[in-house]
Amino acid sequence: MSEHARPNGTIDLKSLADDLLGKAREAHAHRAATTVYGDRDSLLRQTALALLKDSELAEHDSPPEATLHVLAGRVRLNGQGRGWELASGEIVPIPPERHSVTALEDSVFLLSVRREPAGEG
């Protein structure tokens, strides 16, 4: 059980975000991540990621369906010739195209991804 999980099964995202920011500040890559829900075999997976200001997740392919929900800070989702600036409390569907994420300030976001079932796609 995660140290951020409560006895009733809920997860304290505020303390999780604070913890991840602390880990990102100590990391050479200026980022930290942890799985909040799901595993490698799950169709739905949620991952919390912390990025320090000016850090970036390099451009990568989009999963079948995904959302980016900012828990703290501000980020920019960079798509193909377009972008979205999001602040704490905002969520956006990630378009089905190559994209990257840049932290405009120390930030934590929740990435929710629906993946293709094994053997499909």
mmCIF file with all atom_site columns, C-alpha atoms in Angstrom, residues 12-113:
data_model
loop_
_atom_site.group_PDB
_atom_site.id
_atom_site.type_symbol
_atom_site.label_atom_id
_atom_site.label_alt_id
_atom_site.label_comp_id
_atom_site.label_asym_id
_atom_site.label_entity_id
_atom_site.label_seq_id
_atom_site.pdbx_PDB_ins_code
_atom_site.Cartn_x
_atom_site.Cartn_y
_atom_site.Cartn_z
_atom_site.occupancy
_atom_site.B_iso_or_equiv
_atom_site.pdbx_formal_charge
_atom_site.auth_seq_id
_atom_site.auth_comp_id
_atom_site.auth_asym_id
_atom_site.auth_atom_id
_atom_site.pdbx_PDB_model_num
ATOM 1   C CA . ASP A 1 12  ? -4.025 11.850 -0.730  1.00 0.00 ? 12  ASP A CA 1
ATOM 2   C CA . LEU A 1 13  ? -2.929 13.557 -3.960  1.00 0.00 ? 13  LEU A CA 1
ATOM 3   C CA . LYS A 1 14  ? -1.765 16.709 -2.138  1.00 0.00 ? 14  LYS A CA 1
ATOM 4   C CA . SER A 1 15  ? 0.778  14.839 -0.009  1.00 0.00 ? 15  SER A CA 1
ATOM 5   C CA . LEU A 1 16  ? 1.732  12.713 -3.025  1.00 0.00 ? 16  LEU A CA 1
ATOM 6   C CA . ALA A 1 17  ? 2.405  15.879 -5.066  1.00 0.00 ? 17  ALA A CA 1
ATOM 7   C CA . ASP A 1 18  ? 4.498  17.389 -2.254  1.00 0.00 ? 18  ASP A CA 1
ATOM 8   C CA . ASP A 1 19  ? 6.509  14.161 -1.971  1.00 0.00 ? 19  ASP A CA 1
ATOM 9   C CA . LEU A 1 20  ? 7.115  13.943 -5.727  1.00 0.00 ? 20  LEU A CA 1
ATOM 10  C CA . LEU A 1 21  ? 8.285  17.563 -5.898  1.00 0.00 ? 21  LEU A CA 1
ATOM 11  C CA . GLY A 1 22  ? 10.778 16.814 -3.142  1.00 0.00 ? 22  GLY A CA 1
ATOM 12  C CA . LYS A 1 23  ? 12.071 13.788 -5.049  1.00 0.00 ? 23  LYS A CA 1
ATOM 13  C CA . ALA A 1 24  ? 12.288 15.801 -8.288  1.00 0.00 ? 24  ALA A CA 1
ATOM 14  C CA . ARG A 1 25  ? 14.383 18.452 -6.519  1.00 0.00 ? 25  ARG A CA 1
ATOM 15  C CA . GLU A 1 26  ? 16.867 15.731 -5.550  1.00 0.00 ? 26  GLU A CA 1
ATOM 16  C CA . ALA A 1 27  ? 16.884 14.016 -8.958  1.00 0.00 ? 27  ALA A CA 1
ATOM 17  C CA . HIS A 1 28  ? 19.462 14.732 -11.640 1.00 0.00 ? 28  HIS A CA 1
ATOM 18  C CA . ALA A 1 29  ? 16.718 14.754 -14.316 1.00 0.00 ? 29  ALA A CA 1
ATOM 19  C CA . HIS A 1 30  ? 14.595 17.214 -12.265 1.00 0.00 ? 30  HIS A CA 1
ATOM 20  C CA . ARG A 1 31  ? 11.586 14.931 -12.355 1.00 0.00 ? 31  ARG A CA 1
ATOM 21  C CA . ALA A 1 32  ? 9.932  12.112 -10.422 1.00 0.00 ? 32  ALA A CA 1
ATOM 22  C CA . ALA A 1 33  ? 6.982  9.818  -11.069 1.00 0.00 ? 33  ALA A CA 1
ATOM 23  C CA . THR A 1 34  ? 4.900  7.132  -9.439  1.00 0.00 ? 34  THR A CA 1
ATOM 24  C CA . THR A 1 35  ? 1.980  4.961  -10.501 1.00 0.00 ? 35  THR A CA 1
ATOM 25  C CA . VAL A 1 36  ? -1.217 5.979  -8.713  1.00 0.00 ? 36  VAL A CA 1
ATOM 26  C CA . TYR A 1 37  ? -3.541 3.386  -10.239 1.00 0.00 ? 37  TYR A CA 1
ATOM 27  C CA . GLY A 1 38  ? -3.071 0.310  -12.439 1.00 0.00 ? 38  GLY A CA 1
ATOM 28  C CA . ASP A 1 39  ? -0.124 -1.815 -13.422 1.00 0.00 ? 39  ASP A CA 1
ATOM 29  C CA . ARG A 1 40  ? 1.554  -2.905 -16.627 1.00 0.00 ? 40  ARG A CA 1
ATOM 30  C CA . ASP A 1 41  ? -1.400 -5.161 -17.498 1.00 0.00 ? 41  ASP A CA 1
ATOM 31  C CA . SER A 1 42  ? -4.175 -2.633 -16.733 1.00 0.00 ? 42  SER A CA 1
ATOM 32  C CA . LEU A 1 43  ? -6.119 -0.953 -19.512 1.00 0.00 ? 43  LEU A CA 1
ATOM 33  C CA . LEU A 1 44  ? -6.373 2.193  -17.362 1.00 0.00 ? 44  LEU A CA 1
ATOM 34  C CA . ARG A 1 45  ? -3.246 3.531  -15.727 1.00 0.00 ? 45  ARG A CA 1
ATOM 35  C CA . GLN A 1 46  ? -2.732 6.750  -13.789 1.00 0.00 ? 46  GLN A CA 1
ATOM 36  C CA . THR A 1 47  ? 0.710  8.145  -13.126 1.00 0.00 ? 47  THR A CA 1
ATOM 37  C CA . ALA A 1 48  ? 1.627  11.234 -11.105 1.00 0.00 ? 48  ALA A CA 1
ATOM 38  C CA . LEU A 1 49  ? 4.629  13.105 -12.467 1.00 0.00 ? 49  LEU A CA 1
ATOM 39  C CA . ALA A 1 50  ? 6.588  16.018 -10.998 1.00 0.00 ? 50  ALA A CA 1
ATOM 40  C CA . LEU A 1 51  ? 8.661  18.264 -13.247 1.00 0.00 ? 51  LEU A CA 1
ATOM 41  C CA . LEU A 1 52  ? 10.731 21.189 -12.030 1.00 0.00 ? 52  LEU A CA 1
ATOM 42  C CA . LYS A 1 53  ? 10.526 24.538 -13.833 1.00 0.00 ? 53  LYS A CA 1
ATOM 43  C CA . ASP A 1 54  ? 11.841 24.369 -17.418 1.00 0.00 ? 54  ASP A CA 1
ATOM 44  C CA . SER A 1 55  ? 12.095 20.559 -17.335 1.00 0.00 ? 55  SER A CA 1
ATOM 45  C CA . GLU A 1 56  ? 10.447 18.660 -20.148 1.00 0.00 ? 56  GLU A CA 1
ATOM 46  C CA . LEU A 1 57  ? 9.088  15.272 -21.077 1.00 0.00 ? 57  LEU A CA 1
ATOM 47  C CA . ALA A 1 58  ? 10.483 14.922 -24.592 1.00 0.00 ? 58  ALA A CA 1
ATOM 48  C CA . GLU A 1 59  ? 8.197  14.463 -27.558 1.00 0.00 ? 59  GLU A CA 1
ATOM 49  C CA . HIS A 1 60  ? 6.584  11.033 -27.645 1.00 0.00 ? 60  HIS A CA 1
ATOM 50  C CA . ASP A 1 61  ? 3.641  9.202  -29.227 1.00 0.00 ? 61  ASP A CA 1
ATOM 51  C CA . SER A 1 62  ? 0.186  9.501  -27.764 1.00 0.00 ? 62  SER A CA 1
ATOM 52  C CA . PRO A 1 63  ? -1.656 6.524  -26.282 1.00 0.00 ? 63  PRO A CA 1
ATOM 53  C CA . PRO A 1 64  ? -5.172 5.715  -27.597 1.00 0.00 ? 64  PRO A CA 1
ATOM 54  C CA . GLU A 1 65  ? -6.792 7.945  -24.951 1.00 0.00 ? 65  GLU A CA 1
ATOM 55  C CA . ALA A 1 66  ? -5.252 10.099 -22.249 1.00 0.00 ? 66  ALA A CA 1
ATOM 56  C CA . THR A 1 67  ? -5.803 13.157 -20.085 1.00 0.00 ? 67  THR A CA 1
ATOM 57  C CA . LEU A 1 68  ? -3.396 15.469 -18.298 1.00 0.00 ? 68  LEU A CA 1
ATOM 58  C CA . HIS A 1 69  ? -4.678 16.938 -15.001 1.00 0.00 ? 69  HIS A CA 1
ATOM 59  C CA . VAL A 1 70  ? -2.476 19.518 -13.274 1.00 0.00 ? 70  VAL A CA 1
ATOM 60  C CA . LEU A 1 71  ? -2.382 19.019 -9.493  1.00 0.00 ? 71  LEU A CA 1
ATOM 61  C CA . ALA A 1 72  ? 0.123  21.820 -8.719  1.00 0.00 ? 72  ALA A CA 1
ATOM 62  C CA . GLY A 1 73  ? 1.988  24.427 -10.745 1.00 0.00 ? 73  GLY A CA 1
ATOM 63  C CA . ARG A 1 74  ? 1.687  25.222 -14.450 1.00 0.00 ? 74  ARG A CA 1
ATOM 64  C CA . VAL A 1 75  ? 2.614  23.164 -17.514 1.00 0.00 ? 75  VAL A CA 1
ATOM 65  C CA . ARG A 1 76  ? 2.452  23.448 -21.273 1.00 0.00 ? 76  ARG A CA 1
ATOM 66  C CA . LEU A 1 77  ? 1.277  20.511 -23.367 1.00 0.00 ? 77  LEU A CA 1
ATOM 67  C CA . ASN A 1 78  ? 2.947  20.911 -26.774 1.00 0.00 ? 78  ASN A CA 1
ATOM 68  C CA . GLY A 1 79  ? 1.212  19.239 -29.709 1.00 0.00 ? 79  GLY A CA 1
ATOM 69  C CA . GLN A 1 80  ? 1.844  19.348 -33.442 1.00 0.00 ? 80  GLN A CA 1
ATOM 70  C CA . GLY A 1 81  ? 1.858  23.091 -34.147 1.00 0.00 ? 81  GLY A CA 1
ATOM 71  C CA . ARG A 1 82  ? -0.305 23.932 -31.121 1.00 0.00 ? 82  ARG A CA 1
ATOM 72  C CA . GLY A 1 83  ? -0.163 23.975 -27.348 1.00 0.00 ? 83  GLY A CA 1
ATOM 73  C CA . TRP A 1 84  ? -2.152 24.283 -24.152 1.00 0.00 ? 84  TRP A CA 1
ATOM 74  C CA . GLU A 1 85  ? -1.094 26.050 -20.951 1.00 0.00 ? 85  GLU A CA 1
ATOM 75  C CA . LEU A 1 86  ? -2.668 24.519 -17.874 1.00 0.00 ? 86  LEU A CA 1
ATOM 76  C CA . ALA A 1 87  ? -2.653 25.593 -14.238 1.00 0.00 ? 87  ALA A CA 1
ATOM 77  C CA . SER A 1 88  ? -3.439 23.724 -11.039 1.00 0.00 ? 88  SER A CA 1
ATOM 78  C CA . GLY A 1 89  ? -6.925 22.219 -11.173 1.00 0.00 ? 89  GLY A CA 1
ATOM 79  C CA . GLU A 1 90  ? -7.149 22.164 -14.985 1.00 0.00 ? 90  GLU A CA 1
ATOM 80  C CA . ILE A 1 91  ? -7.436 19.056 -17.156 1.00 0.00 ? 91  ILE A CA 1
ATOM 81  C CA . VAL A 1 92  ? -7.140 18.499 -20.905 1.00 0.00 ? 92  VAL A CA 1
ATOM 82  C CA . PRO A 1 93  ? -7.543 15.494 -23.174 1.00 0.00 ? 93  PRO A CA 1
ATOM 83  C CA . ILE A 1 94  ? -4.218 14.713 -24.848 1.00 0.00 ? 94  ILE A CA 1
ATOM 84  C CA . PRO A 1 95  ? -4.642 14.757 -28.620 1.00 0.00 ? 95  PRO A CA 1
ATOM 85  C CA . PRO A 1 96  ? -3.787 11.604 -30.590 1.00 0.00 ? 96  PRO A CA 1
ATOM 86  C CA . GLU A 1 97  ? -0.503 13.016 -31.912 1.00 0.00 ? 97  GLU A CA 1
ATOM 87  C CA . ARG A 1 98  ? 3.147  13.289 -30.877 1.00 0.00 ? 98  ARG A CA 1
ATOM 88  C CA . HIS A 1 99  ? 3.471  15.683 -27.981 1.00 0.00 ? 99  HIS A CA 1
ATOM 89  C CA . SER A 1 100 ? 5.705  16.873 -25.146 1.00 0.00 ? 100 SER A CA 1
ATOM 90  C CA . VAL A 1 101 ? 5.156  18.504 -21.744 1.00 0.00 ? 101 VAL A CA 1
ATOM 91  C CA . THR A 1 102 ? 7.133  21.465 -20.359 1.00 0.00 ? 102 THR A CA 1
ATOM 92  C CA . ALA A 1 103 ? 6.951  22.701 -16.755 1.00 0.00 ? 103 ALA A CA 1
ATOM 93  C CA . LEU A 1 104 ? 6.427  26.475 -16.642 1.00 0.00 ? 104 LEU A CA 1
ATOM 94  C CA . GLU A 1 105 ? 7.011  26.295 -12.877 1.00 0.00 ? 105 GLU A CA 1
ATOM 95  C CA . ASP A 1 106 ? 7.600  23.427 -10.443 1.00 0.00 ? 106 ASP A CA 1
ATOM 96  C CA . SER A 1 107 ? 4.608  21.237 -11.240 1.00 0.00 ? 107 SER A CA 1
ATOM 97  C CA . VAL A 1 108 ? 2.859  17.937 -10.597 1.00 0.00 ? 108 VAL A CA 1
ATOM 98  C CA . PHE A 1 109 ? 0.311  16.421 -12.946 1.00 0.00 ? 109 PHE A CA 1
ATOM 99  C CA . LEU A 1 110 ? -1.744 13.260 -13.144 1.00 0.00 ? 110 LEU A CA 1
ATOM 100 C CA . LEU A 1 111 ? -1.534 11.419 -16.434 1.00 0.00 ? 111 LEU A CA 1
ATOM 101 C CA . SER A 1 112 ? -4.477 9.070  -17.038 1.00 0.00 ? 112 SER A CA 1
ATOM 102 C CA . VAL A 1 113 ? -4.003 6.667  -19.938 1.00 0.00 ? 113 VAL A CA 1
#
